[in-house]
Amino acid sequence: MLKLYAIRPIRPIKPCLVASTFRHYSVKVDTSNKADVIKDSQTDTTSKPGAEHGHTLGQYITKKLMVRQRLPTEKRDDSFLTPPAMPHHGYRQDLMEKIHYEHREPTLIRDKLAFGLMRSLRVCFDFFSGYKHPKTKEGLEKLTPATYQMTPEKWLTRFIILESIAGVPGSVASFLRHLQSLRLLKRDKAFIQTLQDEAYNERMHLLTFLEIGKPGPFMKVLLYASQGVFCNLFFFTYMLAPNACHRFVGYLEEEAVYTYTTCLEDIERGLLPDIEHFKVPKIAKDYWHLSEDAKMRDLISYIRADEAKHREVNHTFANLKLDGTDRNPFALQVDSVPESAQPNNRLSTHKAVGWERDELVL
């Protein structure tokens, strides 16, 4: 016998229930007492002009990848700190202030391919780090604290992603050149040491920012995957075309200089007052020989200078014969050549686009 059942009408979902379902946690900075406080709150999507209620896929991914600031009460891994294995050479303050973004125009096909790949990665980098910043002079002039969309957390996220990738090329290249020297029973002509120093320096950048910000699980998964893909691609490409790889790293360092320059300019405009209250980690003070009262602006200036030096080194290496013919011009200065006419480990003879091969005594 067929039985009939009454179907109850579907009750409408209350807006308050939906809001509580999609509630999430965000990091906010209490600047009234200069202390970092993590608050359980709903994101105010109307705080920025043009913001809409709800989240797009990009906003959701950016939120999950966001690095939060470490609380002053959090335990830090600062026990048994050993002196730097590769001490920093140091820079003059006036020369650091002159560092700015400079671009080397690609001429060869391999250079154009390297630059095109770098620009493609820049788009992904901006997406995952939540980077939103005016690119024109007119846009920068109209920028105010009310329309500024970058936060200290977004900058920390950008720095950590950048440094976790930038530390790979020097390590991989030095490893391959080390094996080549052992295999061919020949000198490497000092390239290995400079590349290892570059990798060590980039890792010090990363360790410094990890003392300030703490990545979440989503960020760690992203870095695991990125390193696995990038490291293997760079490994095999360097065996086939080392000059193209160094050109790619040169363009990567150009983007790093641009990133840190933009951050410093925003600090000077008063758009990032909270960053000035960050405490410079002890590991950074020991490595860069910073004073006890050093500010974040001082730290970022040193890191930008490091990236500018890597930019110069890799653009120069890309111009050399890396088959054992040429030496590393940054490792040794020739007595018969004026100091101003040859590269060194500091900024006194800095060339942002690199040294051409015919300018060097090799």
Short mmCIF file of C-alpha atoms in Angstrom, two decimals:
data_model
loop_
_atom_site.label_atom_id
_atom_site.label_comp_id
_atom_site.label_asym_id
_atom_site.label_seq_id
_atom_site.Cartn_x
_atom_site.Cartn_y
_atom_site.Cartn_z
CA MET A 1 0.00 0.00 0.00
CA LEU A 2 1.43 3.36 -1.02
CA LYS A 3 1.99 5.70 1.90
CA LEU A 4 2.16 9.45 1.55
CA TYR A 5 4.46 11.53 3.72
CA ALA A 6 4.16 15.22 4.28
CA ILE A 7 7.26 17.13 3.23
CA ARG A 8 8.25 19.91 5.58
CA PRO A 9 9.20 23.16 3.86
CA ILE A 10 12.88 24.12 3.96
CA ARG A 11 13.51 26.77 6.56
CA PRO A 12 15.45 29.80 5.31
CA ILE A 13 19.01 30.18 6.57
CA LYS A 14 19.43 33.08 8.90
CA PRO A 15 22.05 35.67 7.88
CA CYS A 16 23.60 35.58 11.34
CA LEU A 17 24.16 31.83 10.98
CA VAL A 18 25.95 32.31 7.67
CA ALA A 19 28.11 35.03 9.12
CA SER A 20 29.12 32.90 12.07
CA THR A 21 29.82 29.93 9.79
CA PHE A 22 32.35 31.86 7.72
CA ARG A 23 33.91 33.54 10.69
CA HIS A 24 37.70 33.52 10.62
CA TYR A 25 40.68 34.77 12.54
CA SER A 26 42.95 37.62 11.57
CA VAL A 27 45.98 39.36 13.00
CA LYS A 28 45.70 42.96 14.12
CA VAL A 29 48.28 45.24 15.68
CA ASP A 30 47.45 47.37 18.69
CA THR A 31 49.54 50.47 18.12
CA SER A 32 48.24 52.26 21.19
CA ASN A 33 50.63 50.44 23.52
CA LYS A 34 53.15 49.34 20.86
CA ALA A 35 52.37 45.67 21.58
CA ASP A 36 51.31 42.98 19.15
CA VAL A 37 47.97 41.44 20.11
CA ILE A 38 46.27 38.62 18.26
CA LYS A 39 42.53 39.15 18.18
CA ASP A 40 39.74 36.79 17.31
CA SER A 41 37.66 38.98 15.06
CA GLN A 42 35.76 39.15 11.84
CA THR A 43 37.50 40.76 8.91
CA ASP A 44 36.14 44.21 8.20
CA THR A 45 35.67 44.06 4.45
CA THR A 46 34.48 47.66 4.35
CA SER A 47 37.64 49.14 5.85
CA LYS A 48 39.21 49.68 2.44
CA PRO A 49 37.63 51.69 -0.35
CA GLY A 50 35.98 49.46 -2.93
CA ALA A 51 36.00 46.36 -0.72
CA GLU A 52 33.09 43.99 -1.07
CA HIS A 53 31.50 41.60 1.37
CA GLY A 54 32.69 38.03 1.08
CA HIS A 55 35.97 36.66 -0.19
CA THR A 56 37.22 35.82 -3.63
CA LEU A 57 39.46 32.82 -4.18
CA GLY A 58 42.53 35.08 -4.27
CA GLN A 59 41.60 36.74 -0.98
CA TYR A 60 41.00 33.36 0.64
CA ILE A 61 44.39 32.02 -0.48
CA THR A 62 46.18 35.18 0.60
CA LYS A 63 44.54 35.01 4.02
CA LYS A 64 45.57 31.39 4.52
CA LEU A 65 49.17 32.12 3.50
CA MET A 66 49.51 35.26 5.60
CA VAL A 67 52.40 35.32 8.05
CA ARG A 68 51.47 36.52 11.51
CA GLN A 69 53.70 38.55 13.76
CA ARG A 70 55.36 36.82 16.66
CA LEU A 71 54.28 37.95 20.10
CA PRO A 72 56.94 39.37 22.44
CA THR A 73 56.13 36.54 24.86
CA GLU A 74 56.72 33.77 22.30
CA LYS A 75 59.78 31.62 22.80
CA ARG A 76 62.49 32.11 20.19
CA ASP A 77 65.24 29.76 19.12
CA ASP A 78 68.13 32.00 20.21
CA SER A 79 70.12 29.51 22.27
CA PHE A 80 73.60 28.37 21.21
CA LEU A 81 73.91 31.02 18.50
CA THR A 82 77.26 30.51 16.81
CA PRO A 83 79.22 33.30 15.10
CA PRO A 84 78.47 33.59 11.35
CA ALA A 85 80.49 31.08 9.35
CA MET A 86 80.75 33.65 6.56
CA PRO A 87 81.00 37.09 8.22
CA HIS A 88 79.37 40.02 6.50
CA HIS A 89 81.70 42.50 4.80
CA GLY A 90 79.70 45.55 5.81
CA TYR A 91 78.65 48.57 3.75
CA ARG A 92 79.01 52.32 4.02
CA GLN A 93 75.77 54.06 4.94
CA ASP A 94 76.00 56.66 2.17
CA LEU A 95 76.46 53.95 -0.47
CA MET A 96 73.51 51.94 0.85
CA GLU A 97 71.28 54.99 0.53
CA LYS A 98 72.14 55.25 -3.18
CA ILE A 99 70.88 51.75 -3.99
CA HIS A 100 67.77 51.78 -6.16
CA TYR A 101 66.02 49.64 -8.75
CA GLU A 102 67.92 49.31 -12.03
CA HIS A 103 67.12 46.98 -14.89
CA ARG A 104 69.43 45.33 -17.40
CA GLU A 105 67.76 45.16 -20.78
CA PRO A 106 67.87 41.63 -22.24
CA THR A 107 69.65 41.39 -25.59
CA LEU A 108 70.40 37.71 -26.21
CA ILE A 109 67.64 35.15 -26.67
CA ARG A 110 68.60 33.37 -23.45
CA ASP A 111 68.40 36.69 -21.59
CA LYS A 112 64.94 37.39 -22.98
CA LEU A 113 63.77 33.93 -21.96
CA ALA A 114 65.18 34.39 -18.46
CA PHE A 115 63.52 37.78 -18.11
CA GLY A 116 60.19 36.49 -19.43
CA LEU A 117 60.25 33.62 -16.95
CA MET A 118 61.06 36.03 -14.14
CA ARG A 119 58.13 38.28 -15.05
CA SER A 120 55.79 35.28 -15.06
CA LEU A 121 56.99 34.24 -11.62
CA ARG A 122 56.53 37.83 -10.44
CA VAL A 123 52.80 37.58 -11.20
CA CYS A 124 52.54 34.41 -9.09
CA PHE A 125 54.65 36.01 -6.36
CA ASP A 126 52.36 39.05 -6.18
CA PHE A 127 49.27 36.83 -6.06
CA PHE A 128 50.40 34.56 -3.23
CA SER A 129 51.86 37.38 -1.12
CA GLY A 130 48.76 39.58 -1.48
CA TYR A 131 50.81 42.40 -3.01
CA LYS A 132 48.73 45.43 -4.00
CA HIS A 133 50.67 48.60 -4.64
CA PRO A 134 50.47 51.46 -7.17
CA LYS A 135 53.03 51.08 -9.96
CA THR A 136 52.76 54.54 -11.50
CA LYS A 137 54.11 57.82 -10.17
CA GLU A 138 50.63 59.32 -10.20
CA GLY A 139 49.28 56.42 -8.16
CA LEU A 140 52.05 56.79 -5.58
CA GLU A 141 51.37 60.50 -5.22
CA LYS A 142 47.70 59.80 -4.47
CA LEU A 143 48.55 57.09 -1.94
CA THR A 144 47.34 57.83 1.60
CA PRO A 145 47.07 55.74 4.79
CA ALA A 146 43.34 55.34 4.04
CA THR A 147 43.93 53.86 0.57
CA TYR A 148 47.10 51.93 1.44
CA GLN A 149 46.43 48.18 1.10
CA MET A 150 49.73 46.70 2.29
CA THR A 151 50.13 45.68 5.93
CA PRO A 152 53.15 44.58 7.98
CA GLU A 153 51.86 41.01 7.72
CA LYS A 154 51.71 41.21 3.92
CA TRP A 155 55.25 42.58 3.75
CA LEU A 156 56.52 39.80 6.03
CA THR A 157 54.76 37.22 3.88
CA ARG A 158 56.37 38.70 0.77
CA PHE A 159 59.83 38.78 2.35
CA ILE A 160 59.69 35.18 3.56
CA ILE A 161 58.48 33.80 0.22
CA LEU A 162 61.14 35.79 -1.62
CA GLU A 163 64.05 34.75 0.60
CA SER A 164 63.05 31.09 0.72
CA ILE A 165 63.37 30.98 -3.08
CA ALA A 166 66.35 33.33 -3.45
CA GLY A 167 68.50 31.10 -1.25
CA VAL A 168 68.28 28.17 -3.67
CA PRO A 169 70.35 29.25 -6.74
CA GLY A 170 73.61 29.97 -4.92
CA SER A 171 73.50 26.67 -3.09
CA VAL A 172 72.65 24.60 -6.18
CA ALA A 173 75.20 26.36 -8.40
CA SER A 174 78.02 26.02 -5.86
CA PHE A 175 77.18 22.34 -5.36
CA LEU A 176 77.32 21.63 -9.10
CA ARG A 177 80.56 23.56 -9.55
CA HIS A 178 82.03 21.71 -6.57
CA LEU A 179 81.20 18.36 -8.18
CA GLN A 180 82.58 19.57 -11.50
CA SER A 181 85.87 20.52 -9.87
CA LEU A 182 86.14 17.09 -8.25
CA ARG A 183 85.14 15.29 -11.43
CA LEU A 184 87.47 17.16 -13.78
CA LEU A 185 90.32 17.43 -11.25
CA LYS A 186 90.54 21.17 -11.91
CA ARG A 187 90.35 24.42 -9.99
CA ASP A 188 87.04 26.26 -9.97
CA LYS A 189 88.72 29.68 -9.92
CA ALA A 190 86.86 30.87 -6.80
CA PHE A 191 83.26 30.77 -8.05
CA ILE A 192 82.23 28.25 -5.39
CA GLN A 193 83.01 30.49 -2.43
CA THR A 194 81.10 33.48 -3.79
CA LEU A 195 78.05 31.35 -4.60
CA GLN A 196 78.10 29.71 -1.16
CA ASP A 197 78.38 33.12 0.46
CA GLU A 198 75.36 34.28 -1.55
CA ALA A 199 73.29 31.29 -0.41
CA TYR A 200 74.38 31.81 3.20
CA ASN A 201 73.49 35.50 3.02
CA GLU A 202 70.02 34.79 1.62
CA ARG A 203 69.39 32.24 4.36
CA MET A 204 70.35 34.83 6.97
CA HIS A 205 67.70 37.11 5.47
CA LEU A 206 65.14 34.34 5.86
CA LEU A 207 66.15 33.45 9.42
CA THR A 208 65.92 37.11 10.39
CA PHE A 209 62.36 37.48 9.11
CA LEU A 210 61.37 34.18 10.74
CA GLU A 211 62.29 35.75 14.09
CA ILE A 212 59.73 38.48 13.36
CA GLY A 213 56.94 36.57 11.61
CA LYS A 214 55.63 33.03 11.97
CA PRO A 215 54.38 31.20 8.85
CA GLY A 216 51.32 28.99 9.12
CA PRO A 217 50.83 25.46 7.77
CA PHE A 218 49.56 26.64 4.37
CA MET A 219 52.66 28.78 3.87
CA LYS A 220 54.91 25.86 4.77
CA VAL A 221 53.17 23.59 2.26
CA LEU A 222 53.59 26.25 -0.43
CA LEU A 223 57.30 26.61 0.31
CA TYR A 224 57.80 22.82 0.32
CA ALA A 225 56.23 22.55 -3.13
CA SER A 226 57.95 25.65 -4.52
CA GLN A 227 61.38 24.57 -3.38
CA GLY A 228 60.93 21.07 -4.75
CA VAL A 229 59.96 22.32 -8.20
CA PHE A 230 62.34 25.27 -8.42
CA CYS A 231 65.38 23.46 -7.02
CA ASN A 232 65.14 20.58 -9.47
CA LEU A 233 64.46 22.82 -12.47
CA PHE A 234 67.39 25.06 -11.59
CA PHE A 235 69.64 22.04 -11.02
CA PHE A 236 69.12 20.55 -14.47
CA THR A 237 69.06 23.91 -16.24
CA TYR A 238 72.35 24.98 -14.66
CA MET A 239 74.07 21.87 -15.98
CA LEU A 240 73.00 22.81 -19.52
CA ALA A 241 73.01 26.63 -19.49
CA PRO A 242 74.74 28.18 -16.45
CA ASN A 243 74.92 31.65 -18.03
CA ALA A 244 71.16 31.73 -18.54
CA CYS A 245 70.66 30.67 -14.92
CA HIS A 246 72.85 33.48 -13.61
CA ARG A 247 70.98 35.96 -15.81
CA PHE A 248 67.72 34.68 -14.36
CA VAL A 249 69.06 35.14 -10.82
CA GLY A 250 70.19 38.64 -11.77
CA TYR A 251 66.62 39.49 -12.76
CA LEU A 252 65.34 37.82 -9.59
CA GLU A 253 67.60 40.06 -7.53
CA GLU A 254 66.33 43.08 -9.44
CA GLU A 255 62.85 42.24 -8.19
CA ALA A 256 64.20 41.83 -4.67
CA VAL A 257 65.78 45.29 -4.79
CA TYR A 258 62.49 46.69 -6.08
CA THR A 259 60.55 45.03 -3.25
CA TYR A 260 62.78 46.34 -0.46
CA THR A 261 63.04 49.78 -2.06
CA THR A 262 59.25 50.04 -2.20
CA CYS A 263 58.97 49.01 1.44
CA LEU A 264 61.55 51.60 2.51
CA GLU A 265 59.78 54.32 0.54
CA ASP A 266 56.48 53.41 2.20
CA ILE A 267 58.13 53.64 5.62
CA GLU A 268 59.46 57.10 4.76
CA ARG A 269 55.99 58.18 3.62
CA GLY A 270 54.59 57.19 7.01
CA LEU A 271 52.44 54.40 5.58
CA LEU A 272 53.95 51.66 7.76
CA PRO A 273 54.28 53.07 11.28
CA ASP A 274 53.82 49.63 12.85
CA ILE A 275 56.97 48.25 11.22
CA GLU A 276 59.06 50.81 13.08
CA HIS A 277 58.00 49.14 16.34
CA PHE A 278 59.30 45.71 15.30
CA LYS A 279 62.31 44.63 17.30
CA VAL A 280 65.38 43.80 15.24
CA PRO A 281 66.38 40.19 16.10
CA LYS A 282 69.68 39.45 17.79
CA ILE A 283 70.75 37.18 14.94
CA ALA A 284 70.52 40.17 12.59
CA LYS A 285 72.46 42.48 14.90
CA ASP A 286 75.28 39.96 15.16
CA TYR A 287 75.45 39.28 11.42
CA TRP A 288 75.24 42.86 10.11
CA HIS A 289 76.96 44.41 13.15
CA LEU A 290 73.95 46.59 13.89
CA SER A 291 73.71 48.79 16.97
CA GLU A 292 71.46 47.86 19.88
CA ASP A 293 68.99 50.61 18.99
CA ALA A 294 68.81 49.66 15.29
CA LYS A 295 65.41 50.02 13.63
CA MET A 296 63.70 47.92 10.99
CA ARG A 297 64.55 50.56 8.42
CA ASP A 298 68.26 49.97 9.09
CA LEU A 299 67.81 46.22 8.74
CA ILE A 300 65.88 46.47 5.46
CA SER A 301 68.51 48.87 4.08
CA TYR A 302 71.24 46.29 4.69
CA ILE A 303 69.17 43.51 3.14
CA ARG A 304 68.45 45.65 0.09
CA ALA A 305 72.18 46.32 -0.30
CA ASP A 306 72.84 42.57 -0.13
CA GLU A 307 70.30 41.95 -2.89
CA ALA A 308 71.85 44.70 -5.00
CA LYS A 309 75.23 43.00 -4.63
CA HIS A 310 73.78 39.65 -5.69
CA ARG A 311 72.23 41.42 -8.68
CA GLU A 312 75.64 42.75 -9.71
CA VAL A 313 77.41 39.42 -9.15
CA ASN A 314 74.96 37.28 -11.13
CA HIS A 315 74.65 39.69 -14.04
CA THR A 316 78.46 39.70 -14.20
CA PHE A 317 78.72 35.90 -14.03
CA ALA A 318 76.22 35.67 -16.89
CA ASN A 319 78.67 37.66 -19.04
CA LEU A 320 81.64 35.37 -18.38
CA LYS A 321 82.83 32.08 -19.84
CA LEU A 322 81.91 29.59 -17.14
CA ASP A 323 83.65 26.59 -18.70
CA GLY A 324 86.82 27.14 -16.68
CA THR A 325 88.25 29.88 -18.89
CA ASP A 326 87.45 32.91 -16.74
CA ARG A 327 88.04 33.50 -13.05
CA ASN A 328 85.71 34.99 -10.47
CA PRO A 329 86.53 38.74 -10.52
CA PHE A 330 84.87 39.34 -7.14
CA ALA A 331 87.17 36.95 -5.27
CA LEU A 332 90.50 38.66 -5.97
CA GLN A 333 91.53 42.18 -6.91
CA VAL A 334 94.41 42.61 -9.34
CA ASP A 335 97.17 44.90 -8.07
CA SER A 336 97.96 46.32 -11.51
CA VAL A 337 94.37 47.51 -12.01
CA PRO A 338 93.00 50.59 -10.19
CA GLU A 339 90.58 49.70 -7.42
CA SER A 340 87.83 51.78 -9.02
CA ALA A 341 88.13 49.81 -12.27
CA GLN A 342 87.38 46.35 -10.88
CA PRO A 343 84.63 44.78 -8.76
CA ASN A 344 84.88 43.95 -5.07
CA ASN A 345 82.74 42.54 -2.26
CA ARG A 346 81.46 45.96 -1.20
CA LEU A 347 79.54 48.79 -2.86
CA SER A 348 82.37 51.17 -3.70
CA THR A 349 82.51 50.04 -7.35
CA HIS A 350 78.94 48.80 -7.63
CA LYS A 351 77.48 48.26 -11.12
CA ALA A 352 73.82 47.32 -10.95
CA VAL A 353 73.66 45.80 -14.44
CA GLY A 354 76.88 43.85 -13.99
CA TRP A 355 80.38 44.13 -15.44
CA GLU A 356 80.98 43.31 -19.07
CA ARG A 357 83.63 40.73 -19.86
CA ASP A 358 85.86 43.16 -21.75
CA GLU A 359 85.97 45.44 -18.68
CA LEU A 360 87.63 42.80 -16.52
CA VAL A 361 91.07 41.26 -16.18
CA LEU A 362 90.33 37.55 -16.27
#
